[in-house]
Amino acid sequence: MSETRGKFNSRIGFILAAAGSAVGLGNIWGFPTQAAENGGAAFVVMYLILAFCLAYPAFMAELIIGRHGQANAVESLRKISSNDAQRSFAFVVGFGGILCAGLLMSFYAIVAGWMLAFTAEPVTSLIGATEASTWLTTHGTTRNLIFTFIFTALTIFIISRGVADGIERWSKRLMPALVVLLISLTIYVLTLDGAMDGLKAYLIPDTSRLLDPQLIVSALGQAFFSLSLGTSVIIIYGSYVAKNENLVTLGASVTLIDVFIAFLAGLLIVPAMYVAQAQGVEIFKDGVLLSGDTLVLTVLPALFETMGNVGIIVSFAFFLLLSIASLTSSISMLEAPVSYTVERFKLPRSKATLIMGALIFTVSTIIIFNFSTLFGFVISLTTEYGQPIIGMLCCIFVGWIWHRSTLLEELKSGNEQIEHSLFWKVWPWYTKLVCPVAIALVFINSF
Ligand code: PFF
């Protein structure tokens, strides 16, 4: 079977695909709004600490498991297990991650559908189709169903083409477009009135909030979500990496890109809020900064409207940016169950992709019809519980179950000198003890 498995054709292909998975709504929407809510730069500082000290080591654990296994998450975890109990545990963790990825995609596709609808709105507004514009930007079951369907279909299209022709090719096209759009929008917004107040709110830390438990929990959750941990996605992507690649620098590159894009998105969104305020748009409610969907779907569109014709272009570019970011993330979410189905049930990729895509769309439909009860529930189940728990279990696998000698052998492949590096001196112990304990502590704290 290994001959028919896909693989990334180049180092940059992997970096862009994994960064594509990591960079998504979490960076461009989640990170800036969380920073705005949680004391601005205090959140940014805590996020940077946790991203590098906890999320990066956990990312490495998943990447190495995948590259060693050269198979889907369940199989890769089984390969490092040495008895039946461990193999059952491997199934629970691997399958749990795949389930988490599928559930994540079911709500992510709904939000991404909103982004597509808001991308189409400037076009309808330009041609004077006011009713269509209102329909596109108003929360409604039909609109949600149609755009979730379109977004899921796009994801299915890319994933059915495979690793090199689908994931790698599209990540190479979409990621540079995303960076260009983000940088252009940031430069433009920073020239507008009020932007400097936003910059101050974003960059000057309210140090009294630095150790606020709520802030720490939010920052860790955000870091795990952003690096796509605990969903078996990094295990799968790792399994498509060639044996001569240096995993330590690959993982570091992806983490750096992810953190950099989140930081850059903060330079766009937080100042944009204060520009909106300077234009008379309300950005505080009861003294608290508006956030979440109100910010992206109400405050920013209100700002774009005050900009006249330029606003139409800015609005189109902004929601296109969010749509692209969502797509490169959702393809990784769909790849998790698809790779498992292909390898476990020996199904052709196109068939497996259709089945999994249809299953996920069915769950999205159930959520859309029971929006008020299910939407928030699925988000918190997957991002607050599923991802940190499974991420922690992957660290336990690497730290406590995997033999150190085979682990070292895997890391040496592509990095002969690793035995003498700081990484090898610190990371194994760190993953064994510090990561699980710290993740568990933060997690318990959240109760
Ligand atoms: N990292 C993505 C984001 O920041 O939006 C979300 C994500 C993608 C989470 C893939 C989990 C995943 F498996």
CSV table of C-alpha atoms and ligand atoms in Angstrom, one decimal:
chain,number,residue,atom,x,y,z
A,1,MET,CA,0.0,0.0,0.0
A,2,SER,CA,2.9,2.4,0.8
A,3,GLU,CA,3.6,2.7,-3.0
A,4,THR,CA,0.1,4.1,-3.7
A,5,ARG,CA,0.2,6.5,-0.7
A,6,GLY,CA,0.4,10.1,-1.7
A,7,LYS,CA,3.3,12.3,-0.5
A,8,PHE,CA,4.3,16.0,-0.6
A,9,ASN,CA,6.7,16.6,-3.6
A,10,SER,CA,8.7,19.3,-1.9
A,11,ARG,CA,9.7,20.8,1.4
A,12,ILE,CA,8.0,24.0,0.6
A,13,GLY,CA,4.9,22.0,-0.4
A,14,PHE,CA,4.7,20.5,3.1
A,15,ILE,CA,5.4,23.9,4.8
A,16,LEU,CA,2.6,25.6,2.8
A,17,ALA,CA,0.1,22.8,3.3
A,18,ALA,CA,0.7,22.6,7.1
A,19,ALA,CA,0.8,26.3,7.4
A,20,GLY,CA,-2.4,26.4,5.3
A,21,SER,CA,-4.0,24.1,7.8
A,22,ALA,CA,-2.7,26.1,10.7
A,23,VAL,CA,-3.6,29.5,9.3
A,24,GLY,CA,-7.3,29.8,9.2
A,25,LEU,CA,-10.3,31.6,10.8
A,26,GLY,CA,-8.4,31.0,14.1
A,27,ASN,CA,-5.6,33.4,13.1
A,28,ILE,CA,-7.5,36.0,11.2
A,29,TRP,CA,-10.7,36.1,13.3
A,30,GLY,CA,-10.1,34.2,16.5
A,31,PHE,CA,-6.7,35.5,17.5
A,32,PRO,CA,-7.3,39.3,17.1
A,33,THR,CA,-10.8,39.2,18.7
A,34,GLN,CA,-9.4,37.2,21.7
A,35,ALA,CA,-6.6,39.6,22.0
A,36,ALA,CA,-9.0,42.5,21.9
A,37,GLU,CA,-11.2,40.9,24.6
A,38,ASN,CA,-8.3,39.7,26.9
A,39,GLY,CA,-6.2,42.8,27.6
A,40,GLY,CA,-4.6,43.3,24.2
A,41,ALA,CA,-0.9,42.7,24.3
A,42,ALA,CA,-1.1,40.8,27.5
A,43,PHE,CA,-2.9,38.1,25.5
A,44,VAL,CA,-0.4,38.4,22.7
A,45,VAL,CA,2.5,37.8,25.1
A,46,MET,CA,0.9,34.8,26.8
A,47,TYR,CA,0.0,33.4,23.4
A,48,LEU,CA,3.5,33.6,22.1
A,49,ILE,CA,4.8,31.9,25.3
A,50,LEU,CA,2.3,29.1,25.1
A,51,ALA,CA,2.6,28.7,21.3
A,52,PHE,CA,6.3,28.1,21.5
A,53,CYS,CA,6.6,26.3,24.8
A,54,LEU,CA,3.5,24.0,24.7
A,55,ALA,CA,2.0,24.0,21.3
A,56,TYR,CA,5.3,23.6,19.3
A,57,PRO,CA,6.5,20.6,21.3
A,58,ALA,CA,3.0,19.0,20.9
A,59,PHE,CA,3.1,19.8,17.2
A,60,MET,CA,6.4,18.0,17.0
A,61,ALA,CA,5.0,15.0,18.8
A,62,GLU,CA,2.2,14.6,16.2
A,63,LEU,CA,4.5,15.3,13.2
A,64,ILE,CA,7.0,12.6,14.3
A,65,ILE,CA,4.3,10.0,15.0
A,66,GLY,CA,3.0,10.6,11.4
A,67,ARG,CA,6.3,10.6,9.6
A,68,HIS,CA,7.3,7.4,11.4
A,69,GLY,CA,4.0,5.6,10.7
A,70,GLN,CA,3.6,6.7,7.1
A,71,ALA,CA,-0.1,5.9,7.6
A,72,ASN,CA,-3.3,7.3,8.9
A,73,ALA,CA,-3.5,8.4,12.5
A,74,VAL,CA,-4.8,5.1,14.0
A,75,GLU,CA,-2.2,3.0,12.1
A,76,SER,CA,0.6,5.4,12.9
A,77,LEU,CA,-0.1,5.3,16.6
A,78,ARG,CA,-0.4,1.5,16.5
A,79,LYS,CA,3.0,1.2,14.9
A,80,ILE,CA,4.6,2.7,18.0
A,81,SER,CA,2.6,0.5,20.4
A,82,SER,CA,4.1,-2.7,21.7
A,83,ASN,CA,1.1,-4.6,23.3
A,84,ASP,CA,-2.6,-5.0,23.0
A,85,ALA,CA,-3.5,-2.4,25.6
A,86,GLN,CA,-1.4,0.2,23.9
A,87,ARG,CA,-2.8,-0.7,20.5
A,88,SER,CA,-6.4,-0.2,21.9
A,89,PHE,CA,-5.2,3.1,23.3
A,90,ALA,CA,-3.8,4.0,19.9
A,91,PHE,CA,-7.2,3.4,18.4
A,92,VAL,CA,-9.0,5.6,20.9
A,93,VAL,CA,-6.5,8.5,20.4
A,94,GLY,CA,-6.2,8.2,16.6
A,95,PHE,CA,-9.9,7.7,16.0
A,96,GLY,CA,-10.8,10.3,18.6
A,97,GLY,CA,-8.6,12.8,16.6
A,98,ILE,CA,-10.3,11.8,13.3
A,99,LEU,CA,-13.7,12.3,14.8
A,100,CYS,CA,-12.7,15.6,16.3
A,101,ALA,CA,-11.5,16.8,12.8
A,102,GLY,CA,-14.8,15.7,11.2
A,103,LEU,CA,-16.8,17.5,13.8
A,104,LEU,CA,-14.7,20.6,13.6
A,105,MET,CA,-15.2,20.7,9.9
A,106,SER,CA,-19.0,20.5,10.4
A,107,PHE,CA,-19.1,23.8,12.1
A,108,TYR,CA,-16.1,25.4,10.4
A,109,ALA,CA,-17.8,24.9,7.0
A,110,ILE,CA,-20.9,26.8,8.3
A,111,VAL,CA,-18.7,29.8,9.3
A,112,ALA,CA,-16.6,29.5,6.1
A,113,GLY,CA,-20.0,29.6,4.2
A,114,TRP,CA,-20.7,33.0,5.8
A,115,MET,CA,-17.3,34.2,4.6
A,116,LEU,CA,-18.2,33.1,1.0
A,117,ALA,CA,-21.6,34.8,1.2
A,118,PHE,CA,-19.9,38.0,2.5
A,119,THR,CA,-17.4,37.8,-0.4
A,120,ALA,CA,-20.2,37.6,-2.9
A,121,GLU,CA,-22.0,40.6,-1.3
A,122,PRO,CA,-19.8,43.4,-2.6
A,123,VAL,CA,-20.5,42.0,-6.1
A,124,THR,CA,-24.3,42.1,-5.7
A,125,SER,CA,-24.0,45.5,-4.1
A,126,LEU,CA,-21.9,46.8,-7.1
A,127,ILE,CA,-24.6,45.7,-9.6
A,128,GLY,CA,-27.3,47.2,-7.4
A,129,ALA,CA,-29.0,43.9,-6.4
A,130,THR,CA,-29.9,45.2,-3.0
A,131,GLU,CA,-32.3,42.3,-2.1
A,132,ALA,CA,-29.6,39.8,-2.9
A,133,SER,CA,-27.1,41.8,-0.8
A,134,THR,CA,-29.5,41.7,2.2
A,135,TRP,CA,-30.1,38.0,1.8
A,136,LEU,CA,-26.4,37.2,1.6
A,137,THR,CA,-25.6,39.1,4.8
A,138,THR,CA,-28.6,38.1,6.9
A,139,HIS,CA,-28.5,35.0,9.1
A,140,GLY,CA,-30.9,32.4,7.6
A,141,THR,CA,-31.3,28.7,7.2
A,142,THR,CA,-31.4,28.7,3.4
A,143,ARG,CA,-28.4,30.9,3.0
A,144,ASN,CA,-26.4,28.9,5.5
A,145,LEU,CA,-27.3,25.6,3.8
A,146,ILE,CA,-26.4,26.8,0.3
A,147,PHE,CA,-23.1,28.3,1.3
A,148,THR,CA,-22.1,25.5,3.6
A,149,PHE,CA,-22.7,23.2,0.7
A,150,ILE,CA,-20.6,25.3,-1.7
A,151,PHE,CA,-17.8,25.4,0.7
A,152,THR,CA,-17.9,21.7,1.5
A,153,ALA,CA,-18.0,20.9,-2.3
A,154,LEU,CA,-14.9,23.0,-2.8
A,155,THR,CA,-13.1,21.1,0.0
A,156,ILE,CA,-14.2,17.8,-1.5
A,157,PHE,CA,-13.0,18.9,-4.9
A,158,ILE,CA,-9.4,19.6,-3.6
A,159,ILE,CA,-9.2,16.5,-1.4
A,160,SER,CA,-10.4,14.1,-4.0
A,161,ARG,CA,-7.4,15.1,-6.2
A,162,GLY,CA,-4.9,13.7,-3.6
A,163,VAL,CA,-1.9,14.9,-1.7
A,164,ALA,CA,0.4,16.4,-4.3
A,165,ASP,CA,-2.3,17.4,-7.0
A,166,GLY,CA,-4.9,18.5,-4.4
A,167,ILE,CA,-3.5,19.6,-1.0
A,168,GLU,CA,0.0,20.6,-2.1
A,169,ARG,CA,-1.0,22.3,-5.4
A,170,TRP,CA,-3.8,24.4,-3.9
A,171,SER,CA,-1.9,25.3,-0.8
A,172,LYS,CA,0.9,26.6,-3.0
A,173,ARG,CA,-1.7,28.7,-4.9
A,174,LEU,CA,-3.8,30.0,-2.0
A,175,MET,CA,-1.2,30.7,0.7
A,176,PRO,CA,0.8,33.4,-1.3
A,177,ALA,CA,-2.6,35.0,-2.2
A,178,LEU,CA,-3.6,35.0,1.4
A,179,VAL,CA,-0.3,36.7,2.5
A,180,VAL,CA,-0.6,39.4,-0.2
A,181,LEU,CA,-4.2,40.2,0.7
A,182,LEU,CA,-3.4,40.3,4.4
A,183,ILE,CA,-0.4,42.6,4.0
A,184,SER,CA,-2.2,44.9,1.6
A,185,LEU,CA,-5.2,45.3,3.8
A,186,THR,CA,-3.1,45.9,6.9
A,187,ILE,CA,-1.1,48.6,5.2
A,188,TYR,CA,-4.3,50.3,4.0
A,189,VAL,CA,-6.1,50.2,7.4
A,190,LEU,CA,-3.0,51.5,9.2
A,191,THR,CA,-3.2,54.7,7.2
A,192,LEU,CA,-6.8,55.5,8.3
A,193,ASP,CA,-7.9,57.8,11.2
A,194,GLY,CA,-8.1,56.0,14.5
A,195,ALA,CA,-5.8,53.2,13.5
A,196,MET,CA,-3.1,54.3,15.9
A,197,ASP,CA,-5.5,54.0,18.9
A,198,GLY,CA,-6.1,50.4,17.9
A,199,LEU,CA,-2.4,49.8,17.5
A,200,LYS,CA,-1.8,51.0,21.1
A,201,ALA,CA,-4.6,48.8,22.4
A,202,TYR,CA,-3.1,45.8,20.6
A,203,LEU,CA,0.6,46.4,21.4
A,204,ILE,CA,0.7,47.9,24.9
A,205,PRO,CA,0.1,45.1,27.4
A,206,ASP,CA,-2.2,45.5,30.4
A,207,THR,CA,0.3,43.6,32.6
A,208,SER,CA,-2.2,43.2,35.4
A,209,ARG,CA,-4.0,40.7,33.2
A,210,LEU,CA,-1.0,38.6,32.2
A,211,LEU,CA,-1.6,35.9,34.8
A,212,ASP,CA,-5.4,36.0,34.6
A,213,PRO,CA,-6.4,32.2,34.5
A,214,GLN,CA,-9.1,33.0,31.9
A,215,LEU,CA,-6.5,34.6,29.7
A,216,ILE,CA,-4.2,31.7,30.0
A,217,VAL,CA,-6.9,29.1,29.2
A,218,SER,CA,-8.0,31.2,26.2
A,219,ALA,CA,-4.4,31.6,24.9
A,220,LEU,CA,-3.7,27.8,25.2
A,221,GLY,CA,-7.0,26.9,23.5
A,222,GLN,CA,-6.2,29.4,20.8
A,223,ALA,CA,-2.7,28.0,20.3
A,224,PHE,CA,-3.9,24.4,20.0
A,225,PHE,CA,-6.7,25.4,17.6
A,226,SER,CA,-4.4,27.4,15.6
A,227,LEU,CA,-1.7,24.7,15.2
A,228,SER,CA,-4.5,22.2,14.3
A,229,LEU,CA,-3.4,20.0,17.2
A,230,GLY,CA,-5.4,17.1,18.7
A,231,THR,CA,-7.2,16.3,15.4
A,232,SER,CA,-4.8,13.8,13.9
A,233,VAL,CA,-4.3,16.3,11.0
A,234,ILE,CA,-0.7,16.9,11.7
A,235,ILE,CA,-0.1,13.2,12.0
A,236,ILE,CA,-1.6,12.7,8.6
A,237,TYR,CA,0.4,15.5,7.0
A,238,GLY,CA,3.5,14.2,8.8
A,239,SER,CA,2.9,10.8,7.2
A,240,TYR,CA,3.3,12.4,3.7
A,241,VAL,CA,6.7,13.9,4.5
A,242,ALA,CA,9.7,12.3,3.0
A,243,LYS,CA,12.2,10.5,5.2
A,244,ASN,CA,15.1,12.8,4.3
A,245,GLU,CA,13.4,15.9,5.7
A,246,ASN,CA,14.5,17.6,8.9
A,247,LEU,CA,11.4,17.5,11.1
A,248,VAL,CA,12.6,19.9,13.7
A,249,THR,CA,13.1,22.8,11.3
A,250,LEU,CA,9.9,21.9,9.4
A,251,GLY,CA,7.8,22.1,12.6
A,252,ALA,CA,9.5,25.3,13.6
A,253,SER,CA,8.8,26.9,10.2
A,254,VAL,CA,5.1,26.1,10.4
A,255,THR,CA,4.8,27.4,14.0
A,256,LEU,CA,6.6,30.6,13.1
A,257,ILE,CA,4.4,31.2,10.0
A,258,ASP,CA,1.3,30.5,12.0
A,259,VAL,CA,2.3,32.9,14.9
A,260,PHE,CA,3.4,35.5,12.4
A,261,ILE,CA,0.2,35.5,10.5
A,262,ALA,CA,-1.9,35.7,13.7
A,263,PHE,CA,0.1,38.6,14.8
A,264,LEU,CA,-0.2,40.3,11.5
A,265,ALA,CA,-4.0,39.8,11.5
A,266,GLY,CA,-4.1,41.5,14.8
A,267,LEU,CA,-2.4,44.5,13.2
A,268,LEU,CA,-5.3,44.6,10.7
A,269,ILE,CA,-8.3,43.8,12.8
A,270,VAL,CA,-7.8,45.7,16.1
A,271,PRO,CA,-6.8,49.0,14.4
A,272,ALA,CA,-9.8,48.4,12.0
A,273,MET,CA,-12.1,48.4,15.0
A,274,TYR,CA,-10.8,51.7,16.2
A,275,VAL,CA,-11.0,53.1,12.7
A,276,ALA,CA,-14.7,52.0,12.7
A,277,GLN,CA,-15.1,53.8,16.0
A,278,ALA,CA,-13.6,57.0,14.6
A,279,GLN,CA,-16.3,56.7,11.8
A,280,GLY,CA,-19.1,56.5,14.4
A,281,VAL,CA,-19.6,52.8,14.5
A,282,GLU,CA,-20.2,51.4,18.0
A,283,ILE,CA,-17.4,49.0,19.0
A,284,PHE,CA,-18.1,48.7,22.7
A,285,LYS,CA,-21.1,47.4,24.4
A,286,ASP,CA,-21.5,47.9,28.2
A,287,GLY,CA,-17.9,49.0,28.3
A,288,VAL,CA,-16.7,45.7,26.7
A,289,LEU,CA,-15.2,45.5,23.2
A,290,LEU,CA,-17.5,43.8,20.8
A,291,SER,CA,-16.1,40.6,19.6
A,292,GLY,CA,-16.8,37.3,17.8
A,293,ASP,CA,-19.4,37.3,15.1
A,294,THR,CA,-20.6,40.8,15.9
A,295,LEU,CA,-17.2,42.2,15.2
A,296,VAL,CA,-16.6,40.4,11.9
A,297,LEU,CA,-20.1,40.3,10.5
A,298,THR,CA,-21.4,43.7,11.8
A,299,VAL,CA,-18.7,46.1,12.9
A,300,LEU,CA,-16.3,45.6,10.0
A,301,PRO,CA,-19.0,45.6,7.3
A,302,ALA,CA,-20.3,48.8,8.9
A,303,LEU,CA,-16.8,50.2,8.6
A,304,PHE,CA,-16.5,49.2,4.9
A,305,GLU,CA,-19.8,50.9,4.2
A,306,THR,CA,-18.5,54.2,5.5
A,307,MET,CA,-15.6,53.9,2.9
A,308,GLY,CA,-17.8,54.3,-0.2
A,309,ASN,CA,-16.5,52.6,-3.3
A,310,VAL,CA,-13.2,51.8,-1.8
A,311,GLY,CA,-15.1,50.0,0.9
A,312,ILE,CA,-16.6,47.6,-1.7
A,313,ILE,CA,-13.1,46.5,-2.8
A,314,VAL,CA,-11.8,46.3,0.8
A,315,SER,CA,-14.8,44.3,1.9
A,316,PHE,CA,-14.3,41.9,-1.1
A,317,ALA,CA,-10.6,41.5,-0.3
A,318,PHE,CA,-11.2,41.0,3.4
A,319,PHE,CA,-13.8,38.3,3.0
A,320,LEU,CA,-11.9,36.6,0.2
A,321,LEU,CA,-8.9,36.5,2.6
A,322,LEU,CA,-11.1,34.8,5.2
A,323,SER,CA,-12.5,32.4,2.7
A,324,ILE,CA,-9.1,31.3,1.5
A,325,ALA,CA,-7.8,30.9,5.0
A,326,SER,CA,-10.8,28.7,5.8
A,327,LEU,CA,-10.4,26.5,2.7
A,328,THR,CA,-6.7,25.7,3.3
A,329,SER,CA,-7.7,24.6,6.9
A,330,SER,CA,-10.8,22.7,6.0
A,331,ILE,CA,-8.9,20.5,3.4
A,332,SER,CA,-6.7,19.3,6.2
A,333,MET,CA,-9.8,18.5,8.4
A,334,LEU,CA,-11.3,16.4,5.6
A,335,GLU,CA,-8.0,14.7,4.8
A,336,ALA,CA,-8.0,13.1,8.4
A,337,PRO,CA,-11.1,10.9,7.9
A,338,VAL,CA,-10.5,10.4,4.2
A,339,SER,CA,-7.0,9.0,4.7
A,340,TYR,CA,-8.3,6.6,7.3
A,341,THR,CA,-11.2,5.4,5.1
A,342,VAL,CA,-8.9,4.9,2.1
A,343,GLU,CA,-6.4,2.9,4.1
A,344,ARG,CA,-8.7,1.0,6.4
A,345,PHE,CA,-11.4,0.1,3.9
A,346,LYS,CA,-9.3,0.1,0.8
A,347,LEU,CA,-11.7,2.6,-0.9
A,348,PRO,CA,-10.7,4.7,-3.9
A,349,ARG,CA,-9.9,8.2,-2.7
A,350,SER,CA,-12.6,9.9,-4.8
A,351,LYS,CA,-15.3,7.6,-3.2
A,352,ALA,CA,-13.9,8.0,0.3
A,353,THR,CA,-13.9,11.8,-0.1
A,354,LEU,CA,-17.5,11.9,-1.3
A,355,ILE,CA,-18.7,9.7,1.5
A,356,MET,CA,-16.9,11.6,4.3
A,357,GLY,CA,-17.8,15.0,2.7
A,358,ALA,CA,-21.4,14.0,2.6
A,359,LEU,CA,-21.3,12.7,6.2
A,360,ILE,CA,-19.8,15.9,7.4
A,361,PHE,CA,-22.3,18.0,5.4
A,362,THR,CA,-25.1,16.0,7.0
A,363,VAL,CA,-23.8,17.0,10.4
A,364,SER,CA,-23.5,20.6,9.3
A,365,THR,CA,-27.1,20.5,8.2
A,366,ILE,CA,-28.3,19.1,11.6
A,367,ILE,CA,-26.4,22.0,13.2
A,368,ILE,CA,-27.9,24.6,10.9
A,369,PHE,CA,-31.4,23.3,11.7
A,370,ASN,CA,-30.7,23.4,15.5
A,371,PHE,CA,-28.4,26.3,15.4
A,372,SER,CA,-29.0,27.8,18.9
A,373,THR,CA,-28.5,24.5,20.7
A,374,LEU,CA,-25.9,22.8,18.6
A,375,PHE,CA,-23.5,25.4,17.1
A,376,GLY,CA,-21.9,26.6,20.4
A,377,PHE,CA,-22.0,23.1,21.8
A,378,VAL,CA,-20.0,21.5,18.9
A,379,ILE,CA,-17.5,24.3,19.0
A,380,SER,CA,-16.8,23.9,22.7
A,381,LEU,CA,-16.8,20.1,22.5
A,382,THR,CA,-14.2,20.0,19.8
A,383,THR,CA,-12.0,23.1,20.6
A,384,GLU,CA,-12.2,23.3,24.4
A,385,TYR,CA,-12.2,19.6,25.2
A,386,GLY,CA,-11.4,17.3,22.2
A,387,GLN,CA,-8.3,19.1,20.9
A,388,PRO,CA,-6.5,19.7,24.2
A,389,ILE,CA,-7.2,16.1,25.5
A,390,ILE,CA,-6.1,14.4,22.3
A,391,GLY,CA,-3.1,16.6,22.0
A,392,MET,CA,-2.1,15.7,25.5
A,393,LEU,CA,-2.6,12.0,24.8
A,394,CYS,CA,-0.3,12.3,21.8
A,395,CYS,CA,2.4,13.7,24.0
A,396,ILE,CA,1.9,10.8,26.4
A,397,PHE,CA,2.3,8.4,23.5
A,398,VAL,CA,5.6,9.9,22.5
A,399,GLY,CA,6.8,10.4,26.0
A,400,TRP,CA,5.8,7.2,27.8
A,401,ILE,CA,5.0,4.6,25.1
A,402,TRP,CA,7.4,5.1,22.3
A,403,HIS,CA,10.9,3.6,22.8
A,404,ARG,CA,13.4,6.4,23.0
A,405,SER,CA,15.8,4.6,20.6
A,406,THR,CA,13.2,4.3,17.8
A,407,LEU,CA,12.1,7.9,18.4
A,408,LEU,CA,15.7,9.1,18.0
A,409,GLU,CA,16.1,7.0,14.9
A,410,GLU,CA,13.1,8.6,13.3
A,411,LEU,CA,14.4,12.1,14.2
A,412,LYS,CA,17.8,11.2,12.9
A,413,SER,CA,16.4,10.5,9.5
A,414,GLY,CA,16.9,13.9,7.8
A,415,ASN,CA,18.9,15.3,10.7
A,416,GLU,CA,21.9,13.1,11.5
A,417,GLN,CA,23.3,15.5,14.2
A,418,ILE,CA,20.2,15.7,16.2
A,419,GLU,CA,21.5,13.6,19.1
A,420,HIS,CA,23.9,16.4,20.0
A,421,SER,CA,21.4,19.2,19.6
A,422,LEU,CA,19.5,21.2,22.3
A,423,PHE,CA,16.3,19.9,20.8
A,424,TRP,CA,17.1,16.3,21.7
A,425,LYS,CA,18.4,17.3,25.2
A,426,VAL,CA,15.2,19.1,26.1
A,427,TRP,CA,12.2,18.0,23.9
A,428,PRO,CA,11.8,14.3,24.9
A,429,TRP,CA,11.6,15.1,28.6
A,430,TYR,CA,9.6,18.2,28.0
A,431,THR,CA,7.0,16.2,26.0
A,432,LYS,CA,7.0,13.4,28.6
A,433,LEU,CA,6.5,15.6,31.6
A,434,VAL,CA,6.0,19.2,31.1
A,435,CYS,CA,3.5,19.2,28.2
A,436,PRO,CA,1.0,16.7,29.6
A,437,VAL,CA,1.1,18.2,33.1
A,438,ALA,CA,0.8,21.8,31.9
A,439,ILE,CA,-2.0,21.0,29.4
A,440,ALA,CA,-3.9,19.1,32.1
A,441,LEU,CA,-3.4,22.0,34.6
A,442,VAL,CA,-4.7,24.6,32.2
A,443,PHE,CA,-7.5,22.2,31.3
A,444,ILE,CA,-8.5,21.6,34.9
A,445,ASN,CA,-8.3,25.3,35.6
A,446,SER,CA,-10.9,25.9,32.9
A,447,PHE,CA,-13.6,24.1,35.0
B,1,PFF,N1,-5.9,25.9,12.5
B,1,PFF,C1,-7.1,26.3,12.0
B,1,PFF,C2,-7.4,27.8,12.3
B,1,PFF,O1,-6.6,28.4,13.0
B,1,PFF,O2,-8.5,28.3,11.9
B,1,PFF,C3,-8.3,25.5,12.5
B,1,PFF,C4,-8.0,24.0,12.4
B,1,PFF,C5,-7.6,23.4,11.2
B,1,PFF,C6,-8.2,23.3,13.6
B,1,PFF,C7,-7.5,22.0,11.2
B,1,PFF,C8,-8.0,21.9,13.6
B,1,PFF,C9,-7.6,21.3,12.4
B,1,PFF,F1,-7.5,20.0,12.4
